[in-house]
Tab-separated table of C-alpha atoms and ligand atoms in Angstrom:
chain	number	residue	atom	x	y	z
A	27	MET	CA	-197.202	68.349	73.381
A	28	THR	CA	-194.005	69.410	75.300
A	29	ALA	CA	-193.474	68.157	78.778
A	30	ASP	CA	-194.001	71.969	79.942
A	31	ALA	CA	-197.351	72.189	78.089
A	32	ALA	CA	-198.581	68.974	79.647
A	33	SER	CA	-197.688	70.128	83.065
A	34	THR	CA	-200.290	72.906	82.661
A	35	PHE	CA	-202.914	70.343	82.530
A	36	PRO	CA	-204.552	68.299	85.489
A	37	LEU	CA	-202.871	64.899	85.655
A	38	VAL	CA	-206.032	63.007	85.159
A	39	GLN	CA	-209.532	64.034	84.350
A	40	LEU	CA	-212.693	61.763	84.113
A	41	ARG	CA	-215.112	63.571	81.946
A	42	GLN	CA	-218.778	62.381	82.088
A	43	VAL	CA	-217.661	58.748	82.641
A	44	SER	CA	-220.125	56.010	83.027
A	45	PHE	CA	-219.593	52.326	83.928
A	46	GLY	CA	-221.660	49.401	84.706
A	47	TYR	CA	-220.346	45.857	85.419
A	48	PRO	CA	-221.333	43.208	82.743
A	49	GLY	CA	-224.952	41.889	83.519
A	50	SER	CA	-226.095	44.882	85.696
A	51	LYS	CA	-228.841	46.939	84.167
A	52	GLN	CA	-227.951	50.261	85.839
A	53	MET	CA	-224.777	52.163	85.626
A	54	LEU	CA	-222.744	52.077	88.746
A	55	ILE	CA	-220.699	55.114	87.657
A	56	ASP	CA	-223.194	57.565	86.035
A	57	GLN	CA	-221.472	60.571	84.116
A	58	ALA	CA	-219.021	61.164	86.757
A	59	ASP	CA	-216.436	64.034	86.618
A	60	VAL	CA	-213.214	63.641	88.628
A	61	THR	CA	-210.013	65.446	88.542
A	62	VAL	CA	-206.776	64.106	90.074
A	63	ASP	CA	-203.980	66.734	90.131
A	64	ARG	CA	-200.334	67.173	91.253
A	65	ARG	CA	-200.870	68.923	94.631
A	66	GLN	CA	-204.772	68.199	95.132
A	67	ARG	CA	-205.377	66.095	98.186
A	68	ILE	CA	-208.866	64.672	97.957
A	69	GLY	CA	-210.931	62.377	100.173
A	70	LEU	CA	-213.600	60.133	98.681
A	71	ILE	CA	-216.229	58.681	100.859
A	72	GLY	CA	-219.519	56.806	100.441
A	73	PRO	CA	-221.396	53.679	101.302
A	74	ASN	CA	-220.204	50.194	100.707
A	75	GLY	CA	-220.797	49.204	97.154
A	76	SER	CA	-221.286	52.785	96.058
A	77	GLY	CA	-218.481	52.311	93.307
A	78	LYS	CA	-215.455	53.946	94.956
A	79	THR	CA	-212.946	51.296	94.170
A	80	THR	CA	-214.440	50.956	90.820
A	81	LEU	CA	-213.922	54.719	90.058
A	82	LEU	CA	-210.310	54.421	90.947
A	83	HIS	CA	-209.864	51.451	88.705
A	84	LEU	CA	-211.379	53.478	86.086
A	85	ILE	CA	-208.801	56.304	86.762
A	86	MET	CA	-205.959	53.613	86.413
A	87	GLY	CA	-207.266	52.051	83.266
A	88	LEU	CA	-207.880	48.663	85.069
A	89	LEU	CA	-211.512	49.019	84.006
A	90	ARG	CA	-212.592	50.915	80.756
A	91	PRO	CA	-215.599	53.202	80.809
A	92	THR	CA	-218.671	52.491	78.898
A	93	GLY	CA	-219.100	56.122	78.188
A	94	GLY	CA	-217.245	59.413	78.712
A	95	SER	CA	-213.447	59.994	78.448
A	96	VAL	CA	-210.311	59.866	80.318
A	97	LEU	CA	-207.800	62.643	79.836
A	98	PHE	CA	-204.167	62.334	80.929
A	99	LYS	CA	-202.205	65.576	81.122
A	100	GLY	CA	-204.930	67.270	78.813
A	101	ARG	CA	-205.120	64.464	76.231
A	102	GLU	CA	-207.738	61.878	75.849
A	103	ILE	CA	-206.344	58.509	76.214
A	104	SER	CA	-207.742	54.874	75.409
A	105	SER	CA	-204.863	52.640	74.425
A	106	LYS	CA	-203.061	50.185	76.641
A	107	GLU	CA	-199.765	52.125	76.021
A	108	ASP	CA	-201.448	55.400	77.061
A	109	PHE	CA	-202.621	53.905	80.418
A	110	ARG	CA	-199.213	52.287	81.007
A	111	LEU	CA	-197.787	55.919	80.922
A	112	LEU	CA	-200.458	57.164	83.072
A	113	ARG	CA	-199.593	54.221	85.679
A	114	ARG	CA	-196.023	55.414	85.763
A	115	SER	CA	-197.244	58.875	87.070
A	116	ILE	CA	-200.096	57.639	89.198
A	117	GLY	CA	-199.492	54.960	91.813
A	118	MET	CA	-202.510	53.013	93.385
A	119	VAL	CA	-202.499	51.427	96.922
A	120	PHE	CA	-204.998	48.604	96.684
A	121	GLN	CA	-207.826	47.938	99.101
A	122	ASP	CA	-206.631	44.475	99.595
A	123	SER	CA	-202.716	44.457	100.026
A	124	ASP	CA	-202.634	40.813	98.743
A	125	ASP	CA	-203.481	42.267	95.251
A	126	GLN	CA	-200.320	44.552	95.573
A	127	LEU	CA	-197.586	42.442	97.104
A	128	PHE	CA	-196.207	39.371	95.306
A	129	SER	CA	-192.414	39.228	95.727
A	130	PRO	CA	-190.745	36.904	98.200
A	131	THR	CA	-189.387	39.672	100.387
A	132	VAL	CA	-190.484	43.183	101.282
A	133	LEU	CA	-187.211	44.760	99.757
A	134	GLU	CA	-187.818	42.877	96.501
A	135	ASP	CA	-191.444	43.973	96.250
A	136	VAL	CA	-190.478	47.570	96.920
A	137	ALA	CA	-187.682	47.457	94.237
A	138	PHE	CA	-189.955	45.760	91.807
A	139	GLY	CA	-191.532	49.035	90.440
A	140	PRO	CA	-188.132	51.000	90.146
A	141	LEU	CA	-186.660	47.958	88.347
A	142	ASN	CA	-189.567	47.955	85.953
A	143	LEU	CA	-189.073	51.746	85.327
A	144	GLY	CA	-185.616	51.012	84.114
A	145	LEU	CA	-183.400	51.586	87.183
A	146	SER	CA	-180.283	49.456	87.591
A	147	LYS	CA	-180.464	46.821	90.371
A	148	LYS	CA	-178.116	48.995	92.430
A	149	GLU	CA	-180.266	51.998	91.975
A	150	ALA	CA	-183.558	50.242	92.544
A	151	LEU	CA	-182.165	48.788	95.782
A	152	HIS	CA	-180.937	52.068	96.863
A	153	VAL	CA	-184.211	53.961	96.220
A	154	SER	CA	-186.069	51.077	97.999
A	155	ARG	CA	-183.960	51.154	101.057
A	156	ARG	CA	-184.271	54.860	101.207
A	157	THR	CA	-188.072	54.706	100.914
A	158	LEU	CA	-188.459	51.943	103.566
A	159	ASP	CA	-186.249	54.125	105.753
A	160	ASN	CA	-188.403	57.253	105.142
A	161	LEU	CA	-191.426	55.290	106.208
A	162	GLU	CA	-189.622	53.822	109.196
A	163	LEU	CA	-190.028	50.350	107.762
A	164	SER	CA	-186.254	49.392	107.502
A	165	ARG	CA	-186.770	46.705	110.000
A	166	LEU	CA	-189.129	44.886	107.460
A	167	ALA	CA	-186.698	44.817	104.481
A	168	GLU	CA	-185.778	41.180	104.350
A	169	ARG	CA	-188.966	39.885	105.909
A	170	VAL	CA	-191.061	37.415	103.772
A	171	THR	CA	-194.013	39.524	102.463
A	172	HIS	CA	-196.711	37.158	102.747
A	173	GLN	CA	-195.975	36.626	106.516
A	174	LEU	CA	-196.320	40.265	107.353
A	175	SER	CA	-199.321	41.377	109.407
A	176	GLY	CA	-202.236	43.207	107.807
A	177	GLY	CA	-201.055	46.742	108.767
A	178	GLU	CA	-197.477	46.051	107.898
A	179	LYS	CA	-198.661	44.895	104.530
A	180	LYS	CA	-200.541	48.271	103.967
A	181	LEU	CA	-197.416	50.264	104.763
A	182	VAL	CA	-195.238	48.110	102.660
A	183	SER	CA	-197.888	48.469	99.790
A	184	LEU	CA	-197.396	52.192	100.245
A	185	ALA	CA	-193.630	51.798	99.981
A	186	THR	CA	-194.007	49.793	96.668
A	187	ILE	CA	-195.768	53.023	95.237
A	188	LEU	CA	-193.640	55.776	96.858
A	189	SER	CA	-190.496	53.807	95.481
A	190	MET	CA	-191.540	54.744	91.930
A	191	GLN	CA	-191.693	58.512	92.894
A	192	PRO	CA	-195.190	58.978	91.466
A	193	GLU	CA	-196.708	62.496	90.578
A	194	ALA	CA	-199.923	61.489	92.378
A	195	MET	CA	-201.421	58.448	94.289
A	196	LEU	CA	-204.726	56.707	94.786
A	197	LEU	CA	-205.194	55.203	98.165
A	198	ASP	CA	-208.128	52.809	98.621
A	199	GLU	CA	-208.811	52.503	102.376
A	200	PRO	CA	-205.274	52.831	103.508
A	201	THR	CA	-206.257	52.923	107.215
A	202	ASN	CA	-207.855	49.431	107.266
A	203	ASN	CA	-205.958	47.241	109.738
A	204	LEU	CA	-203.961	50.013	111.132
A	205	ASP	CA	-203.800	50.558	114.853
A	206	LEU	CA	-203.972	54.064	116.199
A	207	ALA	CA	-200.311	54.656	116.429
A	208	THR	CA	-199.618	53.466	112.828
A	209	ARG	CA	-202.505	55.486	111.594
A	210	THR	CA	-201.100	58.523	113.229
A	211	ARG	CA	-197.801	57.657	111.471
A	212	LEU	CA	-199.615	57.240	107.961
A	213	THR	CA	-201.238	60.644	108.561
A	214	ALA	CA	-197.866	62.230	109.308
A	215	ILE	CA	-196.341	60.633	106.110
A	216	LEU	CA	-199.110	61.771	103.803
A	217	ASN	CA	-198.844	65.339	105.242
A	218	ARG	CA	-195.222	65.467	104.535
A	219	LEU	CA	-195.564	64.317	100.796
A	220	GLU	CA	-195.557	66.907	98.127
A	221	ILE	CA	-197.667	65.004	95.680
A	222	GLY	CA	-201.458	64.993	95.089
A	223	TYR	CA	-203.695	62.075	96.190
A	224	MET	CA	-207.117	60.621	96.314
A	225	ILE	CA	-207.945	58.734	99.357
A	226	ILE	CA	-210.981	56.359	99.786
A	227	SER	CA	-211.843	56.151	103.436
A	228	HIS	CA	-214.790	55.585	105.716
A	229	ASP	CA	-212.863	57.483	108.589
A	230	TRP	CA	-213.917	60.998	108.541
A	231	ASP	CA	-211.250	62.107	110.976
A	232	PHE	CA	-208.564	60.626	108.881
A	233	LEU	CA	-210.009	62.379	105.884
A	234	THR	CA	-209.908	65.810	107.666
A	235	GLU	CA	-206.339	65.227	108.780
A	236	THR	CA	-205.041	64.368	105.351
A	237	CYS	CA	-207.223	66.092	102.731
A	238	ASP	CA	-208.149	69.581	101.673
A	239	GLU	CA	-211.541	68.625	100.142
A	240	VAL	CA	-213.871	65.528	100.229
A	241	TYR	CA	-215.991	63.986	97.508
A	242	ASP	CA	-219.131	61.852	98.455
A	243	MET	CA	-219.854	58.910	96.265
A	244	ASN	CA	-223.533	59.274	95.558
A	245	GLU	CA	-225.793	57.703	92.921
A	246	GLY	CA	-222.745	56.984	90.612
A	247	LYS	CA	-221.270	60.557	90.891
A	248	ALA	CA	-218.468	61.945	92.988
A	249	LEU	CA	-219.962	65.019	94.491
A	250	ARG	CA	-218.109	67.689	96.421
A	251	SER	CA	-218.995	67.472	100.048
A	252	GLY	CA	-218.473	70.470	102.304
A	253	ILE	CA	-215.072	70.092	104.091
A	254	ASP	CA	-216.184	72.742	106.598
A	255	SER	CA	-218.612	70.395	108.017
A	256	LEU	CA	-215.921	67.755	108.639
A	257	HIS	CA	-214.038	68.047	111.863
A	258	SER	CA	-212.005	66.070	114.008
A	259	HIS	CA	-213.698	64.317	116.968
A	260	ARG	CA	-212.521	63.283	120.383
A	261	HIS	CA	-215.957	62.318	121.555
A	262	ALA	CA	-218.788	60.226	120.169
A	263	HIS	CA	-222.537	61.047	119.609
A	264	VAL	CA	-225.264	60.120	117.571
A	265	TRP	CA	-224.080	61.974	114.379
A	266	GLY	CA	-220.554	60.996	114.904
A	267	ASP	CA	-219.902	59.195	111.742
A	268	ARG	CA	-221.546	61.799	109.350
A	269	PRO	CA	-220.680	65.261	108.593
A	270	HIS	CA	-222.640	67.806	110.627
A	271	GLU	CA	-222.448	71.135	112.204
A	272	HIS	CA	-222.738	71.918	115.691
A	273	ALA	CA	-224.855	74.825	117.022
A	274	ARG	CA	-222.582	77.848	117.543
A	275	CYS	CA	-222.732	79.216	121.052
B	11	ATP	N1	-215.997	42.370	88.960
B	11	ATP	C1	-217.142	42.775	89.310
B	11	ATP	N2	-218.250	42.255	88.841
B	11	ATP	C2	-219.427	42.545	89.049
B	11	ATP	N3	-219.741	43.371	90.071
B	11	ATP	C3	-218.865	43.803	90.691
B	11	ATP	C4	-217.411	43.674	90.517
B	11	ATP	N4	-216.578	44.399	91.266
B	11	ATP	C5	-217.387	45.159	92.083
B	11	ATP	N5	-218.668	44.764	91.738
B	11	ATP	C6	-219.930	45.457	92.396
B	11	ATP	O1	-220.012	46.909	92.153
B	11	ATP	C7	-220.316	47.568	93.183
B	11	ATP	C8	-219.376	48.636	93.634
B	11	ATP	O2	-218.124	47.933	94.025
B	11	ATP	P1	-217.024	48.766	94.616
B	11	ATP	O3	-215.932	47.812	94.977
B	11	ATP	O4	-216.571	49.698	93.664
B	11	ATP	O5	-217.499	49.622	95.843
B	11	ATP	P2	-216.830	50.362	97.018
B	11	ATP	O6	-217.725	51.721	97.110
B	11	ATP	O7	-215.369	50.339	96.935
B	11	ATP	O8	-217.360	49.523	98.345
B	11	ATP	P3	-216.452	49.205	99.795
B	11	ATP	O9	-216.729	50.398	100.520
B	11	ATP	O10	-217.149	48.196	100.296
B	11	ATP	O11	-215.064	48.960	99.359
B	11	ATP	C9	-220.622	46.545	94.357
B	11	ATP	O12	-222.100	46.234	94.378
B	11	ATP	C10	-219.907	45.302	93.875
B	11	ATP	O13	-220.465	44.036	94.329
B	12	MG	MG1	-213.954	49.685	97.750
């Protein structure tokens, strides 16, 4: 397939994908259909333990489905090499930043991906410094990664993905540990990006500010949830953490 032909297909599609962890009798992911595409901005919500992180790991090939198929640019894939190519196009910001960051300094961590993609050291450092600059993180470049605060680690994790210039991103609870100002900065960063993404979050307001559609993880499936019923709140009330409609006056 030519590059042009491949670009007419969605980046990734999970078709009727099922998955259960070894030893569990029930399928955690049960014939789920999910599409991640270049400009699509999708939110994914759902209770703790409902399988959201597992779903992202299935998309990335970190876990393999027990049923169904994964398509990358229109082609069904299964080999390690296929998933390696997929991971060149799609970056994932992990729920736990310590799973993502492993280099001694921030700059080395951000440069790791570009170096791995074949850039020279000079090019990799250039693109990494530019990425840190775009995220207003330049002041952290020489810091020891494991000494960063939780929120700083989240943003640096994002930088390690963006420095590879992915076609789409998966973000697992990116607002965890972020204070309000940093969360607002992350919202602005995401809204400036011209790539697609899927964000797992329990924060409805964050999803309405950054996504065009929201899926609800329910009984092993990611089901479209009405974005119309999601809206930003500056007040709290009994239904504040669930989607709902207000009576029209
Ligand atoms: N490696 C594993 N082996 C066995 N069970 C696992 C494993 N990883 C996760 N699970 C279980 O699978 C279920 C789904 O986990 P997952 O991390 O996908 O949930 P989640 O929707 O991301 O939850 P949260 O909102 O708390 O992050 C949970 O019950 C979890 O305990
Ligand atoms: Mg999770």
